[in-house]
Coordinates of C-alpha atoms (C1' of nucleotides) in Angstrom, one line a residue:
Chain A
M1 CA 122.3 275.2 147.4
N2 CA 119.2 272.8 147.1
V3 CA 117.7 271.1 149.9
F4 CA 115.7 268.2 148.0
N5 CA 116.4 265.3 147.0
E6 CA 117.6 266.2 143.9
P7 CA 121.6 267.2 143.9
D8 CA 122.7 270.8 142.1
P9 CA 123.9 270.5 138.8
P10 CA 127.4 271.3 138.5
T11 CA 128.6 274.4 138.3
G12 CA 131.5 276.0 135.5
R13 CA 131.4 275.0 131.8
A14 CA 134.1 272.2 132.5
A15 CA 132.7 270.3 135.4
Q16 CA 129.1 270.6 133.4
K17 CA 130.6 269.8 130.2
R18 CA 132.1 266.1 132.3
A19 CA 128.6 265.7 133.8
T20 CA 126.9 266.1 130.4
I21 CA 129.4 263.0 129.2
A22 CA 129.1 261.3 131.6
A23 CA 125.5 261.3 131.9
V24 CA 125.1 260.6 127.8
I25 CA 127.8 257.8 127.8
A26 CA 125.3 256.3 131.2
A27 CA 122.1 257.1 128.6
A28 CA 123.6 255.4 125.9
R29 CA 124.6 252.0 127.8
E30 CA 121.3 251.9 129.3
E31 CA 119.4 252.2 126.8
F32 CA 121.5 249.6 124.1
E33 CA 122.0 247.3 127.1
A34 CA 118.1 247.7 127.1
V35 CA 117.1 247.9 123.4
G36 CA 119.7 246.9 121.5
Y37 CA 121.7 249.3 118.6
E38 CA 119.0 248.9 115.9
A39 CA 115.7 249.7 118.4
A40 CA 117.9 252.5 120.3
N41 CA 117.8 255.9 119.2
I42 CA 119.2 259.4 119.5
R43 CA 116.3 261.1 121.2
A44 CA 115.4 258.0 123.5
I45 CA 118.4 258.5 125.1
A46 CA 118.9 262.1 124.8
R47 CA 115.7 262.2 126.7
R48 CA 117.1 259.3 129.2
A49 CA 120.1 261.6 129.6
G50 CA 118.2 264.9 130.3
V51 CA 119.9 266.6 126.9
S52 CA 119.0 267.3 123.9
A53 CA 119.7 264.8 120.9
G54 CA 122.1 267.6 119.3
T55 CA 124.2 267.1 122.5
V56 CA 124.3 264.1 122.4
I57 CA 125.7 263.6 118.8
H58 CA 127.6 266.9 120.0
Y59 CA 129.7 264.6 122.3
H60 CA 129.8 261.5 119.7
A61 CA 130.7 261.5 116.5
D62 CA 128.2 259.7 115.5
K63 CA 125.8 256.7 116.7
R64 CA 128.5 253.6 116.2
E65 CA 131.2 255.5 118.2
L66 CA 128.5 256.6 121.2
L67 CA 128.1 252.8 121.2
H68 CA 131.7 252.6 121.5
A69 CA 131.8 254.8 124.1
A70 CA 129.5 253.1 126.3
L71 CA 130.7 249.3 125.9
F72 CA 134.6 249.5 125.5
A73 CA 135.2 250.0 129.0
D74 CA 133.3 247.2 130.1
L75 CA 134.8 245.1 127.3
E76 CA 138.4 246.7 128.7
A77 CA 137.0 245.3 132.1
T78 CA 136.6 241.9 131.2
L79 CA 139.9 241.6 129.6
A80 CA 141.8 243.0 132.3
E81 CA 140.1 240.6 134.5
T82 CA 140.3 237.5 132.7
L83 CA 143.6 238.0 131.6
A84 CA 144.5 238.5 135.6
D85 CA 142.8 235.1 135.7
L86 CA 144.6 232.5 133.9
G87 CA 145.9 230.9 136.0
R88 CA 149.0 228.2 135.8
G89 CA 148.7 225.2 133.3
R90 CA 149.5 224.4 129.8
L91 CA 149.4 226.9 127.1
A92 CA 146.2 225.3 125.7
T93 CA 144.3 225.0 128.6
R94 CA 145.3 228.9 129.3
L95 CA 143.9 230.2 126.7
G96 CA 141.1 227.9 127.1
R97 CA 140.1 230.0 129.9
L98 CA 141.1 233.4 128.1
T99 CA 138.3 232.2 125.3
R100 CA 135.9 231.7 127.7
G101 CA 136.4 235.1 129.8
V102 CA 136.2 237.0 126.9
F103 CA 133.4 235.3 125.1
R104 CA 131.1 235.6 128.4
Y105 CA 131.5 239.5 127.4
Y106 CA 129.6 238.6 124.3
E107 CA 127.6 235.9 126.0
K108 CA 125.7 238.2 128.4
R109 CA 124.4 240.2 125.9
P110 CA 122.4 239.0 123.7
K111 CA 121.1 241.7 122.3
L112 CA 124.0 243.8 121.7
S113 CA 126.4 240.9 120.8
R114 CA 126.3 241.2 117.4
T115 CA 126.5 244.8 116.5
L116 CA 129.0 244.8 119.6
L117 CA 131.4 242.3 117.5
K118 CA 130.7 243.9 114.1
E119 CA 131.5 247.2 114.8
S120 CA 134.7 247.2 116.6
L121 CA 135.9 244.7 114.7
F122 CA 135.2 247.2 111.4
A123 CA 135.5 250.4 113.4
D124 CA 136.4 253.7 112.3
E125 CA 139.2 255.9 113.9
P126 CA 140.0 257.0 116.4
W127 CA 138.1 253.6 117.6
A128 CA 139.8 251.4 115.1
S129 CA 143.3 252.5 117.1
R130 CA 141.7 251.9 120.3
F131 CA 140.5 248.5 119.8
A132 CA 144.0 248.0 118.0
A133 CA 145.6 248.7 121.1
Q134 CA 143.6 246.8 123.1
V135 CA 144.0 243.5 121.0
A136 CA 147.7 244.4 121.2
R137 CA 147.8 244.5 124.5
V138 CA 146.2 241.0 124.7
H139 CA 148.4 240.0 121.9
V140 CA 151.6 240.8 123.6
E141 CA 150.1 238.7 126.9
I142 CA 149.5 235.6 124.5
A143 CA 153.0 235.9 123.1
R144 CA 154.1 236.3 127.1
L145 CA 152.5 232.9 127.4
A146 CA 153.8 230.9 124.7
S147 CA 157.2 231.5 125.9
E148 CA 156.2 230.6 129.1
A149 CA 155.1 227.6 127.1
V150 CA 159.1 227.1 125.4
S151 CA 160.6 227.2 128.8
R152 CA 158.4 224.6 130.3
G153 CA 159.4 223.0 126.8
E154 CA 155.6 222.7 125.5
L155 CA 156.4 224.2 122.2
R156 CA 159.5 224.2 120.2
A157 CA 162.8 226.1 121.5
D158 CA 162.5 228.4 117.6
C159 CA 158.2 229.2 118.3
D160 CA 157.0 232.6 117.5
G161 CA 154.9 234.1 120.0
D162 CA 153.2 236.1 117.8
G163 CA 152.6 233.7 115.5
V164 CA 150.5 231.7 118.2
A165 CA 148.6 235.2 119.0
T166 CA 147.8 235.9 115.5
A167 CA 146.1 232.4 115.2
Y168 CA 144.8 232.6 118.2
F169 CA 143.1 235.8 117.1
A170 CA 141.9 234.2 113.9
F171 CA 140.1 230.9 115.5
F172 CA 138.5 233.4 118.5
Y173 CA 137.1 235.7 116.4
F174 CA 136.0 233.3 113.4
A175 CA 134.3 231.0 116.3
L176 CA 132.6 234.6 117.2
I177 CA 131.0 235.6 113.7
A178 CA 130.2 232.5 113.4
W179 CA 128.1 232.2 116.6
V180 CA 126.7 235.7 116.4
Q181 CA 125.4 234.5 113.1
G182 CA 123.8 231.7 114.4
G183 CA 125.7 229.2 112.8
L184 CA 127.8 227.9 115.9
P185 CA 126.2 227.0 119.3
D186 CA 129.5 226.7 121.4
P187 CA 132.4 228.6 119.7
V188 CA 135.1 228.2 122.8
A189 CA 134.9 224.6 121.8
L190 CA 135.6 225.3 118.4
V191 CA 138.7 227.8 119.0
D192 CA 140.1 225.2 121.5
R193 CA 140.0 222.5 119.1
M194 CA 141.6 225.0 116.5
V195 CA 144.6 225.8 118.9
Q196 CA 145.2 222.5 120.0
Q197 CA 145.4 221.4 116.4
H198 CA 147.4 224.7 115.8
L199 CA 149.5 223.9 118.2
A200 CA 150.3 220.5 117.2
G201 CA 152.3 221.8 114.6
L202 CA 154.8 224.1 117.1
A203 CA 155.5 220.6 119.8
P204 CA 158.8 219.9 119.9
G205 CA 159.7 216.7 117.8
T206 CA 158.3 218.6 115.1
T207 CA 160.2 220.5 112.8
T208 CA 159.8 223.9 110.9
A209 CA 161.4 222.1 107.4
R210 CA 158.3 220.2 105.7
Q211 CA 158.7 218.1 102.9
G212 CA 161.7 219.6 101.4
K213 CA 159.8 223.1 101.4
T214 CA 161.9 225.6 103.6
T215 CA 159.0 227.5 105.6
T216 CA 159.6 231.0 105.2
H217 CA 158.2 232.2 108.3
A218 CA 157.9 236.1 108.8
T219 CA 159.1 236.5 111.3
R220 CA 156.4 238.6 113.6
T221 CA 153.0 239.1 113.3
E222 CA 153.2 243.0 114.3
P223 CA 150.7 243.2 116.9
G224 CA 148.8 246.3 115.4
K225 CA 148.5 243.9 112.9
R226 CA 144.8 241.7 112.9
A227 CA 142.4 239.9 112.2
E228 CA 141.1 237.7 110.1
S229 CA 137.2 236.2 109.8
T230 CA 135.2 233.5 107.8
K231 CA 131.9 233.6 106.3
P232 CA 129.8 233.3 109.3
S233 CA 127.6 230.7 108.7
K234 CA 124.0 230.2 109.5
R235 CA 123.2 226.6 108.3
A236 CA 124.1 224.9 104.8
Q237 CA 120.8 225.4 104.1
P238 CA 120.4 228.2 101.3
T239 CA 116.8 229.5 102.7
R240 CA 116.0 229.6 99.2
R241 CA 113.1 231.7 99.9
A242 CA 112.3 232.7 96.6
N243 CA 112.6 236.8 95.4
T244 CA 108.8 237.4 95.4
G245 CA 109.5 240.8 95.5
K246 CA 107.6 242.8 98.5
T247 CA 104.8 240.4 98.7
G248 CA 105.3 239.0 101.8
R249 CA 106.0 242.7 103.0
R250 CA 104.7 245.0 105.4
R251 CA 101.5 244.9 103.3
Chain B
M1 CA 107.4 249.1 67.7
N2 CA 110.5 251.1 68.3
V3 CA 112.6 252.2 65.6
F4 CA 114.9 254.2 67.4
N5 CA 118.0 253.2 68.7
E6 CA 115.8 252.7 72.6
P7 CA 114.6 249.1 72.4
D8 CA 110.8 248.9 73.6
P9 CA 110.0 248.4 77.4
P10 CA 108.6 244.5 78.0
T11 CA 104.9 244.5 78.2
G12 CA 103.1 242.5 80.5
R13 CA 103.8 242.3 84.0
A14 CA 105.6 239.9 84.8
A15 CA 108.3 241.3 82.1
Q16 CA 107.7 244.2 82.8
K17 CA 108.7 243.4 86.6
R18 CA 111.8 240.8 85.6
A19 CA 112.9 244.0 84.1
T20 CA 113.0 246.4 86.4
I21 CA 114.5 244.1 88.9
A22 CA 117.2 243.7 86.3
A23 CA 117.8 247.4 85.8
V24 CA 117.6 248.0 89.5
I25 CA 120.3 245.9 90.0
A26 CA 122.2 246.4 87.5
A27 CA 121.9 250.6 88.5
A28 CA 123.3 249.7 92.2
R29 CA 125.8 247.8 90.9
E30 CA 126.9 250.1 89.0
E31 CA 126.4 253.2 92.0
F32 CA 127.8 251.4 94.4
E33 CA 131.1 250.4 92.6
A34 CA 131.5 254.3 91.5
V35 CA 130.7 255.8 94.9
G36 CA 131.3 253.2 97.1
Y37 CA 128.4 252.4 99.5
E38 CA 127.8 254.8 102.1
A39 CA 128.0 257.7 99.6
A40 CA 125.4 255.9 96.9
N41 CA 121.9 256.7 98.2
I42 CA 118.4 254.5 97.4
R43 CA 117.3 258.3 95.0
A44 CA 120.3 257.5 92.8
I45 CA 120.1 254.4 92.3
A46 CA 116.1 255.1 91.5
R47 CA 117.4 257.8 88.7
R48 CA 119.7 255.3 87.1
A49 CA 117.3 252.9 87.5
G50 CA 114.5 255.1 85.8
V51 CA 112.2 254.2 88.9
S52 CA 111.4 255.5 91.5
A53 CA 112.7 255.1 95.1
G54 CA 109.9 253.2 96.4
T55 CA 110.2 250.4 93.6
V56 CA 114.3 249.9 94.9
I57 CA 112.9 249.4 98.6
H58 CA 110.0 247.3 96.7
Y59 CA 112.3 244.7 95.6
H60 CA 115.2 244.2 98.2
A61 CA 114.4 244.9 102.1
D62 CA 116.7 247.6 102.4
K63 CA 120.1 249.1 101.1
R64 CA 121.9 246.5 102.6
E65 CA 119.8 243.6 100.6
L66 CA 120.7 245.6 97.6
L67 CA 124.2 245.8 97.7
H68 CA 124.0 242.2 98.4
A69 CA 122.1 241.3 95.3
A70 CA 124.1 243.8 93.4
L71 CA 127.5 242.3 93.8
F72 CA 127.0 238.8 95.1
A73 CA 127.0 237.1 91.4
D74 CA 130.6 238.7 91.2
L75 CA 131.6 236.9 94.4
E76 CA 130.1 233.4 92.9
A77 CA 132.4 233.9 89.7
T78 CA 135.0 234.9 91.5
L79 CA 135.0 231.8 93.3
A80 CA 134.4 229.7 90.4
E81 CA 137.0 230.9 88.6
T82 CA 139.8 230.9 91.4
L83 CA 138.2 227.0 92.2
A84 CA 138.6 225.9 88.9
D85 CA 142.1 227.1 89.1
L86 CA 144.0 225.9 91.7
G87 CA 145.9 223.4 89.5
R88 CA 147.9 221.1 91.0
G89 CA 150.9 220.9 93.7
R90 CA 150.9 220.9 97.4
L91 CA 148.1 221.6 99.2
A92 CA 149.7 224.7 100.8
T93 CA 150.6 226.7 97.5
R94 CA 146.7 225.2 96.1
L95 CA 145.4 227.1 99.2
G96 CA 147.8 230.2 98.5
R97 CA 146.4 230.1 94.9
L98 CA 142.3 230.5 96.4
T99 CA 143.6 233.2 98.5
R100 CA 145.2 234.9 95.5
G101 CA 142.2 234.8 93.7
V102 CA 139.7 235.7 96.2
F103 CA 141.2 238.4 97.8
R104 CA 141.2 239.6 93.8
Y105 CA 137.6 240.3 94.7
Y106 CA 138.2 242.5 97.5
E107 CA 141.0 244.8 96.0
K108 CA 139.8 245.6 92.7
R109 CA 137.0 247.5 95.0
P110 CA 138.9 250.0 97.0
K111 CA 135.5 251.5 97.4
L112 CA 133.2 249.1 98.5
S113 CA 135.8 245.9 99.8
R114 CA 135.1 247.1 103.1
T115 CA 131.5 247.5 103.3
L116 CA 131.2 243.8 100.8
L117 CA 133.5 242.1 103.6
K118 CA 131.7 243.6 106.7
E119 CA 128.4 243.4 105.4
S120 CA 129.2 239.7 103.9
L121 CA 129.9 238.5 107.3
F122 CA 127.3 240.1 109.3
A123 CA 124.5 239.2 106.7
D124 CA 121.0 238.9 107.9
E125 CA 118.7 236.2 106.3
P126 CA 117.9 235.4 103.9
W127 CA 121.5 236.2 103.0
A128 CA 123.5 235.0 105.4
S129 CA 122.4 231.7 104.7
R130 CA 123.6 232.4 101.3
F131 CA 126.9 233.3 102.4
A132 CA 126.9 230.3 104.0
A133 CA 126.1 228.1 101.1
Q134 CA 128.8 230.1 99.3
V135 CA 130.7 229.1 102.0
A136 CA 129.8 225.1 102.6
R137 CA 130.7 225.0 99.0
V138 CA 134.4 225.9 99.0
H139 CA 134.6 224.5 102.5
V140 CA 133.8 221.2 100.7
E141 CA 136.6 221.9 98.3
I142 CA 139.1 223.2 100.3
A143 CA 138.6 219.5 102.6
R144 CA 138.7 217.7 99.1
L145 CA 142.1 218.7 98.5
A146 CA 142.8 218.4 102.2
S147 CA 142.0 214.5 101.3
E148 CA 144.4 214.4 98.2
A149 CA 147.3 215.9 100.7
V150 CA 146.7 213.1 103.1
S151 CA 146.8 210.9 99.7
R152 CA 149.8 212.2 98.3
G153 CA 151.4 211.4 101.8
E154 CA 151.8 215.3 102.7
L155 CA 149.3 215.2 105.6
R156 CA 148.5 212.5 108.1
A157 CA 146.0 210.0 107.5
D158 CA 143.9 211.0 110.4
C159 CA 143.9 214.6 109.1
D160 CA 140.3 216.2 109.3
G161 CA 139.6 217.5 106.1
D162 CA 137.0 219.6 107.2
G163 CA 139.5 221.1 110.1
V164 CA 141.4 222.4 107.8
A165 CA 139.1 224.2 105.9
T166 CA 137.9 225.4 108.8
A167 CA 141.7 227.1 110.0
Y168 CA 141.6 228.5 106.6
F169 CA 138.8 230.5 106.7
A170 CA 139.6 231.6 110.1
F171 CA 143.2 233.0 109.0
F172 CA 141.6 233.8 105.6
Y173 CA 139.0 236.2 107.0
F174 CA 141.2 237.4 110.0
A175 CA 143.6 238.7 107.1
L176 CA 140.9 240.1 105.1
I177 CA 139.6 242.2 108.1
A178 CA 142.9 243.2 109.1
W179 CA 143.2 244.3 105.4
V180 CA 140.4 246.4 105.2
Q181 CA 140.9 248.0 108.2
G182 CA 144.3 249.2 106.7
G183 CA 146.7 247.6 109.3
L184 CA 147.9 244.6 107.0
P185 CA 149.5 246.0 103.5
D186 CA 149.5 242.4 102.4
P187 CA 147.0 239.9 103.9
V188 CA 148.2 237.0 101.4
A189 CA 151.4 236.6 102.8
L190 CA 149.8 236.6 105.9
V191 CA 147.7 233.7 105.5
D192 CA 149.9 231.7 103.9
R193 CA 152.6 231.8 106.7
M194 CA 149.4 230.3 108.8
V195 CA 148.6 228.0 107.0
Q196 CA 152.1 227.2 106.9
Q197 CA 152.5 227.0 110.6
H198 CA 148.8 225.2 110.9
L199 CA 149.6 222.2 108.6
A200 CA 152.9 221.3 110.2
G201 CA 150.9 220.2 112.7
L202 CA 149.2 217.6 110.7
A203 CA 152.1 216.2 108.7
P204 CA 153.3 213.0 109.3
G205 CA 155.8 212.3 111.9
T206 CA 153.7 214.6 114.0
T207 CA 150.8 213.0 115.9
T208 CA 148.0 213.9 117.8
A209 CA 148.8 213.1 121.1
R210 CA 150.6 215.8 122.8
Q211 CA 152.5 215.8 125.9
G212 CA 150.3 213.1 127.3
K213 CA 147.5 215.0 126.8
T214 CA 145.0 213.5 124.5
T215 CA 144.2 215.7 121.8
T216 CA 140.2 215.8 121.5
H217 CA 139.5 216.5 118.2
A218 CA 135.6 217.2 117.6
T219 CA 134.9 214.9 114.3
R220 CA 133.7 217.3 112.2
T221 CA 133.3 221.6 111.9
E222 CA 130.0 221.0 109.8
P223 CA 129.7 223.2 107.0
G224 CA 127.2 225.8 107.6
K225 CA 129.6 226.2 111.0
R226 CA 131.8 229.2 110.1
A227 CA 133.6 231.9 111.3
E228 CA 135.8 233.3 113.2
S229 CA 137.8 236.2 113.6
T230 CA 140.0 238.4 115.1
K231 CA 140.0 242.2 116.1
P232 CA 141.3 243.9 112.8
S233 CA 143.8 246.3 114.0
K234 CA 144.7 249.2 112.6
R235 CA 148.0 250.1 114.3
A236 CA 149.5 249.4 117.8
Q237 CA 149.5 253.3 118.2
P238 CA 146.6 254.2 119.7
T239 CA 145.6 257.1 118.2
R240 CA 144.7 259.2 121.6
R241 CA 143.1 261.8 119.8
A242 CA 142.2 263.4 122.8
N243 CA 138.2 263.5 123.2
T244 CA 137.8 266.9 122.4
G245 CA 134.4 267.0 122.3
K246 CA 133.2 268.1 118.7
T247 CA 135.6 270.7 118.6
G248 CA 136.9 269.6 115.2
R249 CA 134.0 268.9 113.8
R250 CA 132.3 270.3 111.2
R251 CA 132.3 273.8 112.1
Chain C
dC1 C1' 83.1 243.3 75.7
dC2 C1' 82.6 245.0 80.5
dG3 C1' 83.8 245.3 84.9
dG4 C1' 86.0 243.4 88.9
dT5 C1' 90.4 242.3 90.6
dT6 C1' 95.6 242.4 90.8
dC7 C1' 99.8 244.2 91.2
dG8 C1' 103.3 247.2 89.5
dT9 C1' 104.8 251.0 90.7
dT10 C1' 104.4 256.0 92.3
dG11 C1' 105.4 259.8 94.9
dA12 C1' 104.3 261.7 99.0
dA13 C1' 105.0 261.4 104.3
dC14 C1' 107.7 259.8 108.3
dA15 C1' 111.2 257.9 111.2
dC16 C1' 116.0 258.8 112.4
dG17 C1' 120.9 259.8 112.4
dT18 C1' 122.8 264.2 111.7
dT19 C1' 123.8 269.3 111.4
dC20 C1' 124.2 274.1 112.3
dA21 C1' 122.3 279.0 113.2
dT22 C1' 121.0 280.8 117.6
dT23 C1' 120.6 281.4 122.7
dG24 C1' 122.2 282.4 127.0
dA25 C1' 125.1 281.3 130.8
dA26 C1' 129.8 281.6 132.1
dC27 C1' 133.5 283.7 132.0
dA28 C1' 137.7 287.4 131.2
dT29 C1' 139.1 291.8 131.3
dA30 C1' 139.3 296.9 132.4
Chain D
dT1 C1' 130.3 296.7 137.7
dA2 C1' 130.4 296.9 132.3
dT3 C1' 130.9 294.4 128.8
dG4 C1' 132.7 291.6 125.6
dT5 C1' 134.4 287.1 124.3
dT6 C1' 133.7 281.9 124.8
dC7 C1' 131.4 277.4 124.5
dA8 C1' 127.9 274.3 126.2
dA9 C1' 123.5 273.6 124.8
dT10 C1' 119.3 273.7 122.0
dG11 C1' 116.1 272.9 118.8
dA12 C1' 114.8 273.8 113.9
dA13 C1' 115.6 271.8 110.0
dC14 C1' 118.2 268.9 106.3
dG15 C1' 119.4 264.0 103.9
dT16 C1' 118.6 259.4 103.8
dG17 C1' 116.0 255.0 104.3
dT18 C1' 112.2 253.3 104.4
dT19 C1' 106.7 252.6 104.5
dC20 C1' 102.6 253.3 102.6
dA21 C1' 97.7 254.6 100.7
dA22 C1' 96.6 255.3 95.9
dC23 C1' 96.5 255.0 90.7
dG24 C1' 96.4 253.4 86.3
dA25 C1' 97.5 249.5 83.5
dA26 C1' 97.6 244.6 82.8
dC27 C1' 94.5 240.5 83.8
dC28 C1' 90.7 237.4 84.5
dG29 C1' 85.9 235.5 84.1
dG30 C1' 81.3 235.6 82.5

DNA sequence: CCGGTTCGTTGAACACGTTCATTGAACATA
DNA sequence: TATGTTCAATGAACGTGTTCAACGAACCGG
């Protein structure tokens, strides 16, 4: 029983293990948020958590997994919150709210947004599946919104909610990548535009039969099937920067 | 003058430098293609090139830049070739050929496709700009195809070629990411579908004014402005794999 | 030709992510 | 209580990307 301000360490292996894991994850989150992913190093995180570097790596396969573990819950919370706040209105309007809500997760982390996006898109297992499941949940929600839009007469009766959701994700991630690469100041506006344009093809009064060509829609974009991304562009300026070897290097 | 099968090393600093750079890039490409990015290491590449590891890094800021330098020309060649072979036909058909042609670049490199995609999408300068310029060139070409489609009456007269190109890239990269993450067996088919759906909203007989809401199109998606990507999904199966700590690790 | 300068190149050293043999406290059993 | 087993945790060691002081040959100017 420690009478000082320092709480007793939990006793028992299971409890100690849980406490250690929690301390490591908290320390990692703080370190990543403070200095970014590249600058954060395992030894600093270990010190912050009061354990050894070996212990940090004991509970997470590698630095990347530690990043996922440290930030995943935040993303989950953001999604839940955003989805709960989509309100009413036209499909495009609600998707716009979704875009803004989720974008905020990245926007408020200038030091981390790029790595968070990059590493989540290309995560290894088991995190690939966790992110996939996360996206699937949003996907289902978007499909639901699309169904409501059909009911309201906003979209044609034969509209495929999955197709809408898939297109939405394509636009969203495309805009996000462009933004983290510095090539797009307002990703939200771009997503809005692309969604508008896309939904235009699904509106009542339009048909799926185009210029005599049968549109062979695949029936369902499996929720587990994601992603398309565009080259993140910076500027069209190739920034020649002649390959002067290492002349300008750290010399 | 060496009479054996081994050519004389070039003399003079400039010539020597050029030869060294070329040897390093060639060795890097071979090593990356042979064992993939992660398994390839600088020391092995240096040995293959007949120089020191320090020299490899002297000419390329880091391993990632070496990857870009080693493979960029291949991508350029693939794009040029593909663009030259789009043939005639409907816009969707030609875009389909573009998709297949570029997809081949990735498909024939099972060991490298994932890293190539990941690192090109999130490249640092000066490579970010180089990739951006590359995409811009394709973007302009797609916009031109869209204009032709307008002339042929395939698309409405007020269609924005840039918008078409942007959407195309969104779909393309989305599908590619899903594919490299193992969640999408046929990315080309998905791109085709999404393009079809999107172009549906641009066809003659459809209007930009939807359900009484004015569609505020941004006029031009700057070619330097790219990218949107969707979460690459694996399967919707979260692959729980309880965080059993490092039990199953290399022990 | 000679001497000073430049620069391509090297390999040892360093930093960081990661591995792994070892330790000692927690735990279980007789 | 004594003893054997288990496992959370450690820190030294390792592998790899990267840095950088140093070297010697190419180069330049007098």
